[in-house]
mmCIF file of C-alpha atoms in Angstrom:
data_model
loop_
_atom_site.group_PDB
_atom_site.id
_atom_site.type_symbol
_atom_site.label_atom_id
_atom_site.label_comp_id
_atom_site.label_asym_id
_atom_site.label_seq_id
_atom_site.Cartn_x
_atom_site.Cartn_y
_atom_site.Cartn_z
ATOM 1 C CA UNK V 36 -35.889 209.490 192.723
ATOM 2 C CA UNK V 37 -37.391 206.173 193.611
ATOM 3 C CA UNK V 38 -38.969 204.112 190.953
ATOM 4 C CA UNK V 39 -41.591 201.253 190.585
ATOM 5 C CA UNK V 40 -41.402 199.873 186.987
ATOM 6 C CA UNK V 41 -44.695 197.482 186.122
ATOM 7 C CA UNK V 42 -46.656 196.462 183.303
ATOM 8 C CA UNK V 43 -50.130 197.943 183.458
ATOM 9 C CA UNK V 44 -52.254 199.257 180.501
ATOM 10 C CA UNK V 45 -52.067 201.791 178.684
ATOM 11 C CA UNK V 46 -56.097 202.844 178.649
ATOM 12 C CA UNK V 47 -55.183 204.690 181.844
ATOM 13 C CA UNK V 48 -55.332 208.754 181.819
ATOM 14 C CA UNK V 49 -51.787 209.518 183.229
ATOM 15 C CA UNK V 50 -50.925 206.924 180.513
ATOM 16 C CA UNK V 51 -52.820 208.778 178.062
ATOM 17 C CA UNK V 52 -51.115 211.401 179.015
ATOM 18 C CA UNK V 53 -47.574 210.216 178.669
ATOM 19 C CA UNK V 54 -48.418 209.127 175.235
ATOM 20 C CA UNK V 55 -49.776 212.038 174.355
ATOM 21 C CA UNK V 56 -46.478 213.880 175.391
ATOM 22 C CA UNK V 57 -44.380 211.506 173.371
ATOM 23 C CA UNK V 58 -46.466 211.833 170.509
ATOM 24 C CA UNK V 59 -45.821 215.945 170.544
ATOM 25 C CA UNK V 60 -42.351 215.286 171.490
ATOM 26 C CA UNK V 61 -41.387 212.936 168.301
ATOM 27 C CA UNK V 62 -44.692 214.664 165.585
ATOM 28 C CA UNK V 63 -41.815 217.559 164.708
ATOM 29 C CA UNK V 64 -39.303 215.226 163.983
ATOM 30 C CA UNK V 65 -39.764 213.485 160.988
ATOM 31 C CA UNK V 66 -42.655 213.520 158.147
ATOM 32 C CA UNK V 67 -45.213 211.597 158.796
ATOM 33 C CA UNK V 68 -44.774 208.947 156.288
ATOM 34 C CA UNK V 69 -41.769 208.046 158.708
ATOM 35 C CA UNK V 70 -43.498 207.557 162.028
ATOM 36 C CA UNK V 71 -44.306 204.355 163.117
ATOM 37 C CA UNK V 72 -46.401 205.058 166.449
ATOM 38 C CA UNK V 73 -48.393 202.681 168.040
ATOM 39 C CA UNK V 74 -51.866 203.718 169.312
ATOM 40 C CA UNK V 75 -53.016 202.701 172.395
ATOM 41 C CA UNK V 76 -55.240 200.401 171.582
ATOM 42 C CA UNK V 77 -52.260 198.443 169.850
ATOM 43 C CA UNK V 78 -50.428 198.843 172.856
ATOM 44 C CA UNK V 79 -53.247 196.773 174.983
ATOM 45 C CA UNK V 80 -53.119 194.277 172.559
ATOM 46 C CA UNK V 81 -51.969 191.187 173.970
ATOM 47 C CA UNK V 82 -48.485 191.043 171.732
ATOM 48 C CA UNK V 83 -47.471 193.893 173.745
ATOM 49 C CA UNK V 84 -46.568 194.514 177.330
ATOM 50 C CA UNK V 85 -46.505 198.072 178.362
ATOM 51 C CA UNK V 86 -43.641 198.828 181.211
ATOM 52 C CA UNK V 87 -44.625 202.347 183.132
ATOM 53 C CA UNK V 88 -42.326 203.922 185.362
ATOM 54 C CA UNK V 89 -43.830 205.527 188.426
ATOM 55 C CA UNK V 90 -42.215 207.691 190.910
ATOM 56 C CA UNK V 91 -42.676 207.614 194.560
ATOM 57 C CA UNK V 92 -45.973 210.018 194.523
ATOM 58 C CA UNK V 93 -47.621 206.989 192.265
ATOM 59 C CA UNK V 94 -46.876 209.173 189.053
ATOM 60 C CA UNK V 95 -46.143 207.865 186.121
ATOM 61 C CA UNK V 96 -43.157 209.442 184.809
ATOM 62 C CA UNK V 97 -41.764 207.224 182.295
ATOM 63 C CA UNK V 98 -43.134 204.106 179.931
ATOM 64 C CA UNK V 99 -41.411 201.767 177.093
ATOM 65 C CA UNK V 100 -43.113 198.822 175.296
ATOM 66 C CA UNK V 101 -42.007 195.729 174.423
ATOM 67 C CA UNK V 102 -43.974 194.146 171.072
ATOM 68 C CA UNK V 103 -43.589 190.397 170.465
ATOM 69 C CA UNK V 104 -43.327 189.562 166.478
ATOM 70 C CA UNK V 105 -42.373 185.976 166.847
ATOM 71 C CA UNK V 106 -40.813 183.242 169.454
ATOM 72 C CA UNK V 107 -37.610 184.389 168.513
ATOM 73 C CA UNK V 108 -37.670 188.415 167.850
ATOM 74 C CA UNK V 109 -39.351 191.586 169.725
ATOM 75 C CA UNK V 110 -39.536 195.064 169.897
ATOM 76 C CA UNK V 111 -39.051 197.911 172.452
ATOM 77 C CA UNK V 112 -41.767 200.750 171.499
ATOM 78 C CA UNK V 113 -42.770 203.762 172.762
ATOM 79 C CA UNK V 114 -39.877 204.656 175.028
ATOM 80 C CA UNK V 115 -40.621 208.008 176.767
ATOM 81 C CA UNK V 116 -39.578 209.896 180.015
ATOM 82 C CA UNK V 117 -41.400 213.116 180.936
ATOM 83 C CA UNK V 118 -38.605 215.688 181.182
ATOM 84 C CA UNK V 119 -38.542 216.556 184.607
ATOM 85 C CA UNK V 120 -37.612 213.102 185.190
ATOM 86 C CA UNK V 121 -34.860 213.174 182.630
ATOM 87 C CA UNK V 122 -31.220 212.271 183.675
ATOM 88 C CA UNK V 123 -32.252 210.536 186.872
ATOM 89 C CA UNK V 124 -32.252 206.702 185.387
ATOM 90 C CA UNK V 125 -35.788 206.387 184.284
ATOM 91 C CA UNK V 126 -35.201 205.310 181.006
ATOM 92 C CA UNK V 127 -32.300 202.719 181.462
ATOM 93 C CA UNK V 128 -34.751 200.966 184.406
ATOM 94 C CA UNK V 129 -37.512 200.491 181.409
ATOM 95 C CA UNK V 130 -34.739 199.821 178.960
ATOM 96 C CA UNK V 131 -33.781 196.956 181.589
ATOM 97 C CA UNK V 132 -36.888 195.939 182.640
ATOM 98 C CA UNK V 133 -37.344 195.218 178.583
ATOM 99 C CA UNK V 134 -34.632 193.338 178.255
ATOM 100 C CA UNK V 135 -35.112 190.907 181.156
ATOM 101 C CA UNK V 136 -38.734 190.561 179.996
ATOM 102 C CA UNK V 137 -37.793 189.395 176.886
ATOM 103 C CA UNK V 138 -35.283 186.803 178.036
ATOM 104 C CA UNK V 139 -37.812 185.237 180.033
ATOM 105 C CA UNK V 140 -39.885 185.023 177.305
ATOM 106 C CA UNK V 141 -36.704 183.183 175.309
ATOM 107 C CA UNK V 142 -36.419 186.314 172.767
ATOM 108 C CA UNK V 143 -32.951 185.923 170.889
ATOM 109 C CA UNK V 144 -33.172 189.088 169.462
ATOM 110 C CA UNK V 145 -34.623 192.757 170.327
ATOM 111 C CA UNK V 146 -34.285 195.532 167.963
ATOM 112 C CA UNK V 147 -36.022 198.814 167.831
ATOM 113 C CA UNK V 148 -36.434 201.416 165.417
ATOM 114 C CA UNK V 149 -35.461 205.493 166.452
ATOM 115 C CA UNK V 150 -34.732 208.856 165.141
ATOM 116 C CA UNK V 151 -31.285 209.585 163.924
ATOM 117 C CA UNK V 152 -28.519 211.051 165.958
ATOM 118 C CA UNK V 153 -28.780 213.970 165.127
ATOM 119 C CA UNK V 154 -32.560 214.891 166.234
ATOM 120 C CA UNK V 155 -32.680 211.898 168.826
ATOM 121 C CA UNK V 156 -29.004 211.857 170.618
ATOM 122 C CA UNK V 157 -30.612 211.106 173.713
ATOM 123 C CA UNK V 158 -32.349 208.032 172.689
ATOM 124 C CA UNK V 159 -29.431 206.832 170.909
ATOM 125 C CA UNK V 160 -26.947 207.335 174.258
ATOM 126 C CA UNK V 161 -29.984 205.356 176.297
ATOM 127 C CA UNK V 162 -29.629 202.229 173.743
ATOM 128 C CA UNK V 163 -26.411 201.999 173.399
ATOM 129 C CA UNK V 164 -25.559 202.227 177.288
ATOM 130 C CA UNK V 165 -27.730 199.430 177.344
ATOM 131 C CA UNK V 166 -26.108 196.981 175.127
ATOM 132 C CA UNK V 167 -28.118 197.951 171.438
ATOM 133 C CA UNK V 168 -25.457 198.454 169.208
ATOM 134 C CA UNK V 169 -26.688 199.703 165.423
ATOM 135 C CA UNK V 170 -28.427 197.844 163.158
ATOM 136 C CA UNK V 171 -30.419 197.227 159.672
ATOM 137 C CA UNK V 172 -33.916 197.954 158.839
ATOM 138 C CA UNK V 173 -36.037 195.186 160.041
ATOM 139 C CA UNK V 174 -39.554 193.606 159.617
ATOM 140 C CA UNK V 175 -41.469 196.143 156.855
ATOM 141 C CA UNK V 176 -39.428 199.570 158.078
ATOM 142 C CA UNK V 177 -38.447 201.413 155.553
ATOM 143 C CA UNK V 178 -34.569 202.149 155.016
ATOM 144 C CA UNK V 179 -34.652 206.032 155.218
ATOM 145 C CA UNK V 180 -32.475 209.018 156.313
ATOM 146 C CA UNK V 181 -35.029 209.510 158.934
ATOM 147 C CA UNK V 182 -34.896 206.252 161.331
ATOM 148 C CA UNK V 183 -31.865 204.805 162.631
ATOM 149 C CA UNK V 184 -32.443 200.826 163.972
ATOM 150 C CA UNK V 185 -30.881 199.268 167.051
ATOM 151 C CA UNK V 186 -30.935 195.161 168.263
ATOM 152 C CA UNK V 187 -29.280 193.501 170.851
ATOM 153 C CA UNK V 188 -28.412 189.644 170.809
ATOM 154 C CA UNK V 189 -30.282 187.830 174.045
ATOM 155 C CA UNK V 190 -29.477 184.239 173.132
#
């Protein structure tokens, strides 16, 4: 599968429609005291740059954010892959595209906040093939048997 990654907004409708699928994807898996989703409209601010993943049809199959907190720390957000595109490299090309983003920008540190192993396995495999290796509650998150964190050092 051939794959355009670019940062484009998210107040698109096959955008909309990724999110929405993530949102119904991760809503089961944790009480909602515990979810720390982004809307849209967050997502256009201008602290974040959306990465979407299209395939060679011009579909977007795939999208991960990356939220700036300060000159020295961000945040990958709102990772998702539609399934059908699943196990094909989708993920690790946003994951990537991330990373490089934020060591232009002179980011020392990315972290990002997940599901535990046990419901997210996937997501965890994906970081950690990518460098992330486990790490402590950050920024106002909540320590709790529901999130698992992950940073990587850029710098």
């Amino acid at each position: 599968m051939g794959i355009s990654i670019a940062v484009e907004t998210p107040l698109q409708d096959d955008v909309l429609r990724l999110v929405t699928a993530l949102n119904a994807h991760l809503n089961p898996l944790s009480p909602p005291e515990f979810q720390f989703q982004m809307t849209v409209e967050e997502m256009a601010e201008s602290a974040t740059s959306l990465f979407v993943a299209r395939d060679e049809t011009g579909r977007a199959v795939g999208m991960g954010a990356l939220k700036f907190h300060s000159p020295h720390l961000a945040e990958v957000k709102r990772m998702f892959t539609v399934p059908e595109a699943r196990g094909r490299g989708v993920g690790s090309a946003i994951v990537q595209r991330i990373i490089a983003e934020a060591r232009a920008k002179g980011i020392a540190q990315l972290k990002l906040e997940t599901g535990t192993k046990q419901v997210m396995p996937e997501a965890w495999a994906l970081y950690q093939r990518n460098g992330f290796s486990p790490s402590s509650a950050f920024l106002d998150y909540p320590s709790s048997a529901h999130s698992a964190f992950f940073a990587i050092e850029l710098g």
